[in-house]
Short mmCIF file of C-alpha atoms and ligand atoms in Angstrom, two decimals:
data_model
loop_
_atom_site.label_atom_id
_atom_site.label_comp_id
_atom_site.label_asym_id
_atom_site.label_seq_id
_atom_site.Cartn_x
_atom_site.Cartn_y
_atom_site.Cartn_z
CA UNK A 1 4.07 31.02 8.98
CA UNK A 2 6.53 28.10 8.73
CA UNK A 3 6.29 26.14 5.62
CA UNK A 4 4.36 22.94 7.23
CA UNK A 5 1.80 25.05 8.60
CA UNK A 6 -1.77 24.67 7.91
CA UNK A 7 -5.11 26.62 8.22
CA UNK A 8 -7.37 23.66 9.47
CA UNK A 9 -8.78 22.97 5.95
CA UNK A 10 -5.77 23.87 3.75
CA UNK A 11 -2.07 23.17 3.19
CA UNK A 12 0.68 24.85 1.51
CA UNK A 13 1.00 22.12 -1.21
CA UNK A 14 -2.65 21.35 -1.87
CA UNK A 15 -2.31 22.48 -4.86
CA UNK A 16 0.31 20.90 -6.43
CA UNK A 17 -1.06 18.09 -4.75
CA UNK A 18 -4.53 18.73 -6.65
CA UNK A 19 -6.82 18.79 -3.89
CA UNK A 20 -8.98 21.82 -2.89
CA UNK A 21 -10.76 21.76 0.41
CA UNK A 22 -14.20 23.73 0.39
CA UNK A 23 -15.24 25.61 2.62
CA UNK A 24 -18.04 22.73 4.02
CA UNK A 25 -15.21 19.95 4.75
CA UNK A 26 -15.70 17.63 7.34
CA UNK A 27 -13.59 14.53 8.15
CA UNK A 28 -14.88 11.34 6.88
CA UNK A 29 -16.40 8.95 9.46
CA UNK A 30 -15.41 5.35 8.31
CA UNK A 31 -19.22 4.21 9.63
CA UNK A 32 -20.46 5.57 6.18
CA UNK A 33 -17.34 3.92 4.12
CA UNK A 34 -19.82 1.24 1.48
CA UNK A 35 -18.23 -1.61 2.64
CA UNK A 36 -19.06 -0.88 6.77
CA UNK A 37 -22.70 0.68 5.27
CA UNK A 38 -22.91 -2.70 3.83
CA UNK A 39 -23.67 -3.92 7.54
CA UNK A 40 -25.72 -1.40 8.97
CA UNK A 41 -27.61 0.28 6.29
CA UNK A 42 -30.70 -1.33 5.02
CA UNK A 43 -30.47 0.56 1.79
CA UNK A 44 -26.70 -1.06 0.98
CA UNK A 45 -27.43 -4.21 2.90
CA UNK A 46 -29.25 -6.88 0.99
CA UNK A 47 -28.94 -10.82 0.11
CA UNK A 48 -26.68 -9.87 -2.70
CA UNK A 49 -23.85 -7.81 -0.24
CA UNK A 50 -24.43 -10.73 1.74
CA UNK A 51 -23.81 -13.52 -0.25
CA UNK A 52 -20.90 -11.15 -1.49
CA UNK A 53 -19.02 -11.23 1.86
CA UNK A 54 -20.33 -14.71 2.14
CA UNK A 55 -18.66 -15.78 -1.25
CA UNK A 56 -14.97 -15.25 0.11
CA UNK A 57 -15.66 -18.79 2.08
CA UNK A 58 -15.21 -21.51 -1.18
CA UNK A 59 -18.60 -23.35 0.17
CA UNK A 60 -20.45 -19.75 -0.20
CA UNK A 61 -19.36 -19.21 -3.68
CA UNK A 62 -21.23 -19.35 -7.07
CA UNK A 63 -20.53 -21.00 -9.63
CA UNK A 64 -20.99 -19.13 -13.27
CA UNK A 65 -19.15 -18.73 -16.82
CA UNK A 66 -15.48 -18.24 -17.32
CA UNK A 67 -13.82 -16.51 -14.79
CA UNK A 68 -16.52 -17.76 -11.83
CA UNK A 69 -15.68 -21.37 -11.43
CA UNK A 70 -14.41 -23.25 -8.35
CA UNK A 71 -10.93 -22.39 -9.54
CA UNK A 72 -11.47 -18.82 -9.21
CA UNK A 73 -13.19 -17.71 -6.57
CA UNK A 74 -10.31 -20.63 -5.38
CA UNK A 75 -7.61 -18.86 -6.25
CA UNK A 76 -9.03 -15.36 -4.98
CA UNK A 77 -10.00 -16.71 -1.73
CA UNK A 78 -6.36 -18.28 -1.40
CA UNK A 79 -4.77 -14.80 -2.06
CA UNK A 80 -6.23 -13.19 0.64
CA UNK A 81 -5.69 -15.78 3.23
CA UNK A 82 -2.51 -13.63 5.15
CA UNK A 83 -5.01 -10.22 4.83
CA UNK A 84 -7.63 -12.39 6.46
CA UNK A 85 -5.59 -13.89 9.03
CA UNK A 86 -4.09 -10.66 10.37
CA UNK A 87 -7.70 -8.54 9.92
CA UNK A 88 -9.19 -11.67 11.47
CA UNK A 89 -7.18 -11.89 14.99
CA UNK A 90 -9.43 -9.33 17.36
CA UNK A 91 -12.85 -9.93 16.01
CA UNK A 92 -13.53 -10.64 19.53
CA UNK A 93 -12.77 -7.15 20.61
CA UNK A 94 -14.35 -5.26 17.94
CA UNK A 95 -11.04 -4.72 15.57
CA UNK A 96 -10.37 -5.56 12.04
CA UNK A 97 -6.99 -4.93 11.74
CA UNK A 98 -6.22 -3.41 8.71
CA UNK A 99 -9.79 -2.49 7.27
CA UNK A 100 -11.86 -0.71 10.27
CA UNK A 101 -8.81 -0.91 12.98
CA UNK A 102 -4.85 0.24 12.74
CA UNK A 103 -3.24 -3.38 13.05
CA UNK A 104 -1.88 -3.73 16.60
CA UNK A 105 1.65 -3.69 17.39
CA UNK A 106 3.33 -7.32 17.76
CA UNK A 107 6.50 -5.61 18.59
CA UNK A 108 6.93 -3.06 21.62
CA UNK A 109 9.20 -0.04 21.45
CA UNK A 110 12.39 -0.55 21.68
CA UNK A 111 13.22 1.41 25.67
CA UNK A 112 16.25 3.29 23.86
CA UNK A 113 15.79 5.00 20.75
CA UNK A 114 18.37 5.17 17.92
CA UNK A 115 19.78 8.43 17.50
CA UNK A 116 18.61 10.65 14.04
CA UNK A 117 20.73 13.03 13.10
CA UNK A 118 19.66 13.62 9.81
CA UNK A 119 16.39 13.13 8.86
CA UNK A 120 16.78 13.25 5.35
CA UNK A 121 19.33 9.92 5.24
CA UNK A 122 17.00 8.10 7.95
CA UNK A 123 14.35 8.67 5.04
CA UNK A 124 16.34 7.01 2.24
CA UNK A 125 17.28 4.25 4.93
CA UNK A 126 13.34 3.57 5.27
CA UNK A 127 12.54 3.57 1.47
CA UNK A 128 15.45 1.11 1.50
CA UNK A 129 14.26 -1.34 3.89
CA UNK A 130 10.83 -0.64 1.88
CA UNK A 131 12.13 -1.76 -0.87
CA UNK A 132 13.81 -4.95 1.02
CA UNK A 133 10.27 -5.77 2.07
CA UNK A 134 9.02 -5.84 -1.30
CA UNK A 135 7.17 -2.44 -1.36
CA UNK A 136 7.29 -1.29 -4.97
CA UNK A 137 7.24 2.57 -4.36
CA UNK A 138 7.56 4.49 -0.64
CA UNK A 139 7.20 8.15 -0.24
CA UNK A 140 7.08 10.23 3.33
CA UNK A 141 4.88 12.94 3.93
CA UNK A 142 3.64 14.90 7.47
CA UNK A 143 0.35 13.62 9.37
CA UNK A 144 -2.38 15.65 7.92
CA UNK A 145 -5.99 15.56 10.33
CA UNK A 146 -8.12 16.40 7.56
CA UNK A 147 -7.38 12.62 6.31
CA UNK A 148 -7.62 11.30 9.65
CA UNK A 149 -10.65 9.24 10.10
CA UNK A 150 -12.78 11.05 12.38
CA UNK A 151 -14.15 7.67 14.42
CA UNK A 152 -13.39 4.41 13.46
CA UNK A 153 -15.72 1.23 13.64
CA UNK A 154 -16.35 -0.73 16.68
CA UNK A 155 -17.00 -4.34 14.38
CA UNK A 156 -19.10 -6.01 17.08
CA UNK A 157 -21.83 -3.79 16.57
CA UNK A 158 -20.86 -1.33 13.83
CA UNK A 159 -20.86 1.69 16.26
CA UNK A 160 -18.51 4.59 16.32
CA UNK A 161 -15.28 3.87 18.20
CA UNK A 162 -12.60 6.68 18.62
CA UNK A 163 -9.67 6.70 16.22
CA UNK A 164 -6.60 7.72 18.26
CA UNK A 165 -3.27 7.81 17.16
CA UNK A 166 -0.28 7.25 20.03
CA UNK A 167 1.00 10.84 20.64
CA UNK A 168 3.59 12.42 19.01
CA UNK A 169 2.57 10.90 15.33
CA UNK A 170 3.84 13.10 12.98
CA UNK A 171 4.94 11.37 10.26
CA UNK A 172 3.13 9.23 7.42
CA UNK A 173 4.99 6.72 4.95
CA UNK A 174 3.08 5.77 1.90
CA UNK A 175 3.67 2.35 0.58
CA UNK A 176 2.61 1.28 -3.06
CA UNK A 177 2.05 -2.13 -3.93
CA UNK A 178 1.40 -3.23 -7.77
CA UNK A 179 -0.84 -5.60 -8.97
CA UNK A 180 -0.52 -8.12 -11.35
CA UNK A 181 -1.12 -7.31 -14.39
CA UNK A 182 -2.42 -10.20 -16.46
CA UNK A 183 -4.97 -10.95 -13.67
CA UNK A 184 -5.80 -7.30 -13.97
CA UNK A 185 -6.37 -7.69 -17.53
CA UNK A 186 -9.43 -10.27 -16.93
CA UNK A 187 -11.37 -8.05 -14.87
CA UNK A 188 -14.62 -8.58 -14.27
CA UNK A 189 -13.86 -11.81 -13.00
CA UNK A 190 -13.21 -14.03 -9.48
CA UNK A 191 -9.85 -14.70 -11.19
CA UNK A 192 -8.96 -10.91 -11.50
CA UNK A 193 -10.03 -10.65 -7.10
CA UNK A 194 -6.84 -12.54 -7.35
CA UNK A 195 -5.13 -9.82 -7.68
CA UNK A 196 -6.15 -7.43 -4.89
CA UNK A 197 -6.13 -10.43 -2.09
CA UNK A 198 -2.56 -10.90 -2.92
CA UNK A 199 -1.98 -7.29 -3.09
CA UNK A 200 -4.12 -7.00 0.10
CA UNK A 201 -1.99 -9.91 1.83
CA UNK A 202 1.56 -8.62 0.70
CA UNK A 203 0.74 -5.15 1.66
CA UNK A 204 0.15 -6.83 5.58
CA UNK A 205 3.14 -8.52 5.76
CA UNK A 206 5.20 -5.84 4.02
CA UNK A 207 3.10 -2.89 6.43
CA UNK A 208 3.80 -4.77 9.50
CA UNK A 209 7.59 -6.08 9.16
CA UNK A 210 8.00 -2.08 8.03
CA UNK A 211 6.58 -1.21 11.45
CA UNK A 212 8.72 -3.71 12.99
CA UNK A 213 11.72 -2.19 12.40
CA UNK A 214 10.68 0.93 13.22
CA UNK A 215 9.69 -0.11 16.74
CA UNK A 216 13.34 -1.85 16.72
CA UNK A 217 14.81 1.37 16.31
CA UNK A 218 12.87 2.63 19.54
CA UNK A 219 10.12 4.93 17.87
CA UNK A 220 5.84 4.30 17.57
CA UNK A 221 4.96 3.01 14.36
CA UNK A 222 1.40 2.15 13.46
CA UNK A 223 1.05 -0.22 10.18
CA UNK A 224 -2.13 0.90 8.62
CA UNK A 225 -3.80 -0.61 5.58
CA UNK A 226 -8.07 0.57 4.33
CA UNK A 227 -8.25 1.84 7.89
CA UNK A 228 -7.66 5.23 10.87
CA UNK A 229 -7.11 7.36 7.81
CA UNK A 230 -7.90 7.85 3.40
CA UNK A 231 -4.76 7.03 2.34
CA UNK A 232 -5.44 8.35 -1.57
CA UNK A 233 -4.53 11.71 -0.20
CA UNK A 234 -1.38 10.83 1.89
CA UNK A 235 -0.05 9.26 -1.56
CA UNK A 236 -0.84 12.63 -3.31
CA UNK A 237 1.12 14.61 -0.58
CA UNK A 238 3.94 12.34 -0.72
CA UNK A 239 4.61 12.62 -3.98
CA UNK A 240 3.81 8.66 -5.17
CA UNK A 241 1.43 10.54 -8.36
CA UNK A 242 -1.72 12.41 -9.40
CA UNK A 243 -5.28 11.95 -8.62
CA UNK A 244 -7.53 10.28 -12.00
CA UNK A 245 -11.18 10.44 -12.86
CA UNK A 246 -10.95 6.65 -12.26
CA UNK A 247 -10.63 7.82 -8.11
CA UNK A 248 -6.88 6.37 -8.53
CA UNK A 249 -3.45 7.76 -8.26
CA UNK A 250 -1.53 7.45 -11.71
CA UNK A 251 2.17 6.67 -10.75
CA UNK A 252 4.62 7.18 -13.33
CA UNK A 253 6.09 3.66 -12.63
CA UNK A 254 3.04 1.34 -12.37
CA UNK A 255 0.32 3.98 -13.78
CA UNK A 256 -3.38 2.90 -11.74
CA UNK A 257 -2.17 -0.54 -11.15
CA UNK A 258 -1.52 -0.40 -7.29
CA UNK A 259 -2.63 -0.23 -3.45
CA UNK A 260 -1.57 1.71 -0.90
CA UNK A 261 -0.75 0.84 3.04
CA UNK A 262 1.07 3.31 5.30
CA UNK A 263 2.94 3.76 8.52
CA UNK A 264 2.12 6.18 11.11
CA UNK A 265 5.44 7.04 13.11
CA UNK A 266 6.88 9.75 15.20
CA UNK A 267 10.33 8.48 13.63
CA UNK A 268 12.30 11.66 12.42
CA UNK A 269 12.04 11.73 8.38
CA UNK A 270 12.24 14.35 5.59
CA UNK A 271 9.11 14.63 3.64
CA UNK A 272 8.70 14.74 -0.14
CA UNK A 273 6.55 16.92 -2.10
CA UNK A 274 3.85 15.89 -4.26
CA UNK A 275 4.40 16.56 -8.18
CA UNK A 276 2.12 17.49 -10.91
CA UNK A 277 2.44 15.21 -13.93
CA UNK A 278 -0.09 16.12 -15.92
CA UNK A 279 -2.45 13.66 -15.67
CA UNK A 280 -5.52 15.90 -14.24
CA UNK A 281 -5.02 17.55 -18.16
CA UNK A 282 -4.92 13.68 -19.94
CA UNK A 283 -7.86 13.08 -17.59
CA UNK A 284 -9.65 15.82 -18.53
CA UNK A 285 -9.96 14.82 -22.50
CA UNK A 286 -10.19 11.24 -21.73
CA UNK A 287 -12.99 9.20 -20.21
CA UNK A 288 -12.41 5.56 -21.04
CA UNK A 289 -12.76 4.38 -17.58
CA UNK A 290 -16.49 6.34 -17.38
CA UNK A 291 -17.59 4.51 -20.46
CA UNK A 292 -16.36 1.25 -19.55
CA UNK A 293 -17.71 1.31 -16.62
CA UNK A 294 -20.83 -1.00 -16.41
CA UNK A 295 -22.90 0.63 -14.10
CA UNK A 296 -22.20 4.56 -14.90
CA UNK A 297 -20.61 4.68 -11.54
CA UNK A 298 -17.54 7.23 -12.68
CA UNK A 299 -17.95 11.23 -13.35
CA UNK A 300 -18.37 12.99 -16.81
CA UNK A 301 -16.46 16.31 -16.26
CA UNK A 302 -14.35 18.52 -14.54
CA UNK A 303 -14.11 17.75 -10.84
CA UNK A 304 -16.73 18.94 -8.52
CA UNK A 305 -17.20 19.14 -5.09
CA UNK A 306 -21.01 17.91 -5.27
CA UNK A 307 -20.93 15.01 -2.50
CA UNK A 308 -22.26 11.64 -4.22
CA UNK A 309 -23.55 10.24 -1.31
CA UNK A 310 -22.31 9.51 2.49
CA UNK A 311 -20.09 7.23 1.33
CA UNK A 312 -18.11 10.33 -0.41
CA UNK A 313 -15.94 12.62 1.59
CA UNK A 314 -17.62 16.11 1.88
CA UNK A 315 -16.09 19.23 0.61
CA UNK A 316 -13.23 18.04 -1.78
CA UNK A 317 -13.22 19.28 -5.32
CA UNK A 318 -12.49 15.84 -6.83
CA UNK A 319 -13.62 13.10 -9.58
CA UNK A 320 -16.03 11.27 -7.09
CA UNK A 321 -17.92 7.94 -7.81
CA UNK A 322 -21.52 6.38 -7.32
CA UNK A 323 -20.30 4.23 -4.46
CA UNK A 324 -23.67 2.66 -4.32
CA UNK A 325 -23.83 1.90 -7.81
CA UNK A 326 -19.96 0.79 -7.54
CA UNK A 327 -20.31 -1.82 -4.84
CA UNK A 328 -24.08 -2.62 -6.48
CA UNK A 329 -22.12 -4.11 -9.39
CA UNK A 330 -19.10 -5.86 -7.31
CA UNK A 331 -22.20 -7.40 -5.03
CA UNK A 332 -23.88 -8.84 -8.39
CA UNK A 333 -20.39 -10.18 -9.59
CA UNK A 334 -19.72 -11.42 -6.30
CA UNK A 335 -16.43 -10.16 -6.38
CA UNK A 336 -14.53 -7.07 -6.79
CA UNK A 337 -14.15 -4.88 -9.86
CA UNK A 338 -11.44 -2.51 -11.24
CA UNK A 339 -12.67 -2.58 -15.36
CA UNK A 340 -11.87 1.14 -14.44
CA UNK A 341 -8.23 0.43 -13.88
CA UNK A 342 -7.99 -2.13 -16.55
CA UNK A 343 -8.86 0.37 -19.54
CA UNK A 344 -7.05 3.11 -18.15
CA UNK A 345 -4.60 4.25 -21.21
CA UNK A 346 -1.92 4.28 -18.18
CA UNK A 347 -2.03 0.67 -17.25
CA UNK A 348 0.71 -0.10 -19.02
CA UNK A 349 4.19 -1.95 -18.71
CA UNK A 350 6.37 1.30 -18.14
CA UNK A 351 9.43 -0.91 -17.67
CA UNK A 352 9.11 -1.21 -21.83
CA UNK A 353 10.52 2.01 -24.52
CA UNK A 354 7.38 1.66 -25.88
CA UNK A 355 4.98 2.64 -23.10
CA UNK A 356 7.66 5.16 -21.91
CA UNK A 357 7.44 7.15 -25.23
CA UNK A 358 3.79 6.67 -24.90
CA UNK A 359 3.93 8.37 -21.31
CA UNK A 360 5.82 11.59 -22.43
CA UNK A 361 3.71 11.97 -25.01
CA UNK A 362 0.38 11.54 -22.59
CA UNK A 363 1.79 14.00 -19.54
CA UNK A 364 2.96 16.38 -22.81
CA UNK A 365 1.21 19.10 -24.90
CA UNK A 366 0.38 15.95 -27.35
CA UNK A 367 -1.81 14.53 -25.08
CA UNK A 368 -4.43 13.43 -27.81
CA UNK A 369 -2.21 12.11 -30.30
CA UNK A 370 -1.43 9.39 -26.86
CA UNK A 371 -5.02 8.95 -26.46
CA UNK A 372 -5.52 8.39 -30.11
CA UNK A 373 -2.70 5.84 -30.35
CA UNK A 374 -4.02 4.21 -27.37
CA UNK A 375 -7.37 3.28 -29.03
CA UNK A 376 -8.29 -0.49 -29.20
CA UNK A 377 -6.26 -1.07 -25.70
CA UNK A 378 -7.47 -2.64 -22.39
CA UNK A 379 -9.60 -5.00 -23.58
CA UNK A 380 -10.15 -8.01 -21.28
CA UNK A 381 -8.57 -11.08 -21.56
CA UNK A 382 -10.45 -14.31 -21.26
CA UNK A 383 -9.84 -15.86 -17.38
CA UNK A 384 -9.42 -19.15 -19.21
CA UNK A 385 -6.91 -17.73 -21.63
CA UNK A 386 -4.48 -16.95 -17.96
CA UNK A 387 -5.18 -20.20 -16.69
CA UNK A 388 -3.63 -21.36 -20.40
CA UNK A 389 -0.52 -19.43 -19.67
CA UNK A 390 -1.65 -16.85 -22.50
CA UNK A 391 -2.32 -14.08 -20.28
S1 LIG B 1 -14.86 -0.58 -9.98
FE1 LIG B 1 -16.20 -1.28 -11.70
S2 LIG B 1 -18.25 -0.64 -11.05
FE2 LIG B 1 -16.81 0.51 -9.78
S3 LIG B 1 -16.44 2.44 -10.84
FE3 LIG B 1 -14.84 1.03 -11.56
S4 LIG B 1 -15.71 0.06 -13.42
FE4 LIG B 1 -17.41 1.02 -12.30
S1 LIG B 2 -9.21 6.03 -18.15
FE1 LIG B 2 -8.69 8.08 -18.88
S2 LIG B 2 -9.99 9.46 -17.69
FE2 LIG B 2 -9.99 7.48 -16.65
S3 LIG B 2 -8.38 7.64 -15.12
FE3 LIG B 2 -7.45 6.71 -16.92
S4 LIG B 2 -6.61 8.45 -18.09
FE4 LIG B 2 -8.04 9.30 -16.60
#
């Protein structure tokens, strides 16, 4: 058996990627993702998901206490303006690029292909022009099925649609994309949406240009963003950080504070290897994120592979949320929520000595003694206090 060779519900480096696959897996269909269910399924569907959606168009959104005003759900519906554009463009046929469709090509193929001889220095070439992009962290890893979705979402009607790949896909790159962190830091709040739409909207440009160049060279490359595939998992495999009770990967550079896009591509790479940092063990005495959380939507516990719901991906041992009782509390805020990230001990400025000590300590034998010191953290800052320049 060649190293890259899989069983069809296990992998050489599951587990240092932490996942285990049960024996009752099945691919996830992105029909029961909550945000699609949120269209078709009476029990998700109500007037607050609707006045949810409806709340990302200014004239649609309320109007409450710090944090809701016009000049929030202002600023958060500016961020996402290049998102919506691109996911916008073939509502006509069904496809929302980027969320229940791969974004389409607006490059073809180059007709000769650049010659790889070695793999390994295309890959650093890719994480360069990454980089140039503005992705903050890129990692490479092989197309896996088991994360593939298994249909994708025909938006005219909310039916199944198949979820093909071009042939000869082989390869995934894994982009990160950081957040900001002082509108991070005012979650739950309009303001704090700020954040993911301009996440959201860099990670399209950055996705697609990334693609560009790799149809330039003369090989497929499919920019991908929420949709065709769960890209928590990809991230694992290549080697970007570890899976969290909060559902996020912890990176060692930016902690929870990211997205993820990625690249499907037949281009010849070398893949990287996921690592184990220790943050399954700081998870496992910690559970800041579960009490914070308003609605009790986050695990107590060791990971389990109990499925939470159709909106959870069956037979993974993992932290799993109440995705009902997630997007049940983003629907009443009328805007999205990460209080989970925001408390995590790891959302931290890493690019400081300070939080650096306070890492090695966490992913370290000492692990409580970096809980303990992080007491009285990640509490939110006033939206006002940001618009004041004090955040
Ligand atoms: S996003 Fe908010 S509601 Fe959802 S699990 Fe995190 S804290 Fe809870
Ligand atoms: S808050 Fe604590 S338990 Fe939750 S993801 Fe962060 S480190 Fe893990």
């Amino acid at each position: 058996m060649t190293e890259r060779e899989t069983t069809p519900n296990t992998h050489p480096d599951d587990a240092l990627a932490g996942i285990e696959v049960t024996g009752d897996f099945e691919p996830f269909r992105q029909r029961n993702d909550i945000f699609t269910r949120a269209f078709w399924d009476s029990s998700i569907r109500s007037d607050k998901t609707d006045r949810f959606f409806a709340s990302y168009r200014i004239e649609a959104a309320p109007r409450r206490g710090d944090g809701f005003q016009h000049r929030d759900f202002a600023l958060r519906n500016a961020a996402w303006l290049v998102s919506d554009v691109l996911s916008a463009r073939g509502a006509e046929h069904g496809i929302r690029e980027g969320f229940q469709a791969a974004i389409r090509p607006d490059t073809p193929v180059a007709p000769e292909a650049m010659a790889v001889d070695d793999p390994g220095r295309m890959s650093d070439e890719i994480k360069r022009v990454a980089r140039f992009f503005g992705a903050d962290l890129c990692g490479i890893t092989p197309l896996d099925e088991r994360w593939q979705y298994a249909t994708r979402v025909d938006t005219r009607d909310m039916s199944e649609a198949p979820n093909d790949l071009p042939e000869g896909i082989c390869n995934v790159i894994v982009l990160g994309h950081q957040m900001d962190a002082g509108l991070v830091a005012t979650y739950p709040s309009a303001l704090a949406g700020a954040a993911t739409g301009r996440a959201y909207s860099e990670e399209a440009a950055i996705v697609t240009q990334l693609a560009a160049y790799i149809r330039n060279l003369g090989y497929e490359a499919v920019a991908s963003m929420n949709d065709t595939g769960l890209v928590i998992p990809y991230a694992l495999q290549a080697g970007l950080g570890e899976y969290a009770r909060n559902q996020m990967v912890i990176t060692p550079a930016y902690g929870p504070r990211l997205r993820f896009s990625k690249i499907y591509t037949n281009l010849p790479l070398h893949h990287d290897r996921p690592r184990k940092l220790g943050v399954a063990e700081f998870c496992a005495i910690c559970t800041k994120c579960a009490d914070a959380c308003p609605v009790k939507a986050l695990p107590y516990g060791p990971p389990t592979d109990e499925q939470r719901g159709i909106s959870a991906i069956r037979g993974v041992r993992k932290w799993t949320s109440d995705a009902e009782r997630c997007f049940g509390f983003w629907a009443s805020q009328a805007s999205d929520c990460a209080i989970c990230l925001r408390v995590c001990p790891f959302n931290r400025d890493f690019g400081k000595l300070r939080h650096r000590l306070w890492r090695r300590l966490a992913l370290s034998p000492l692990r409580r003694l970096a809980l303990w010191l992080d007491r009285g953290r990640g509490k939110r800052v006033k939206p006002a206090a940001w618009w004041r320049g004090g955040a």
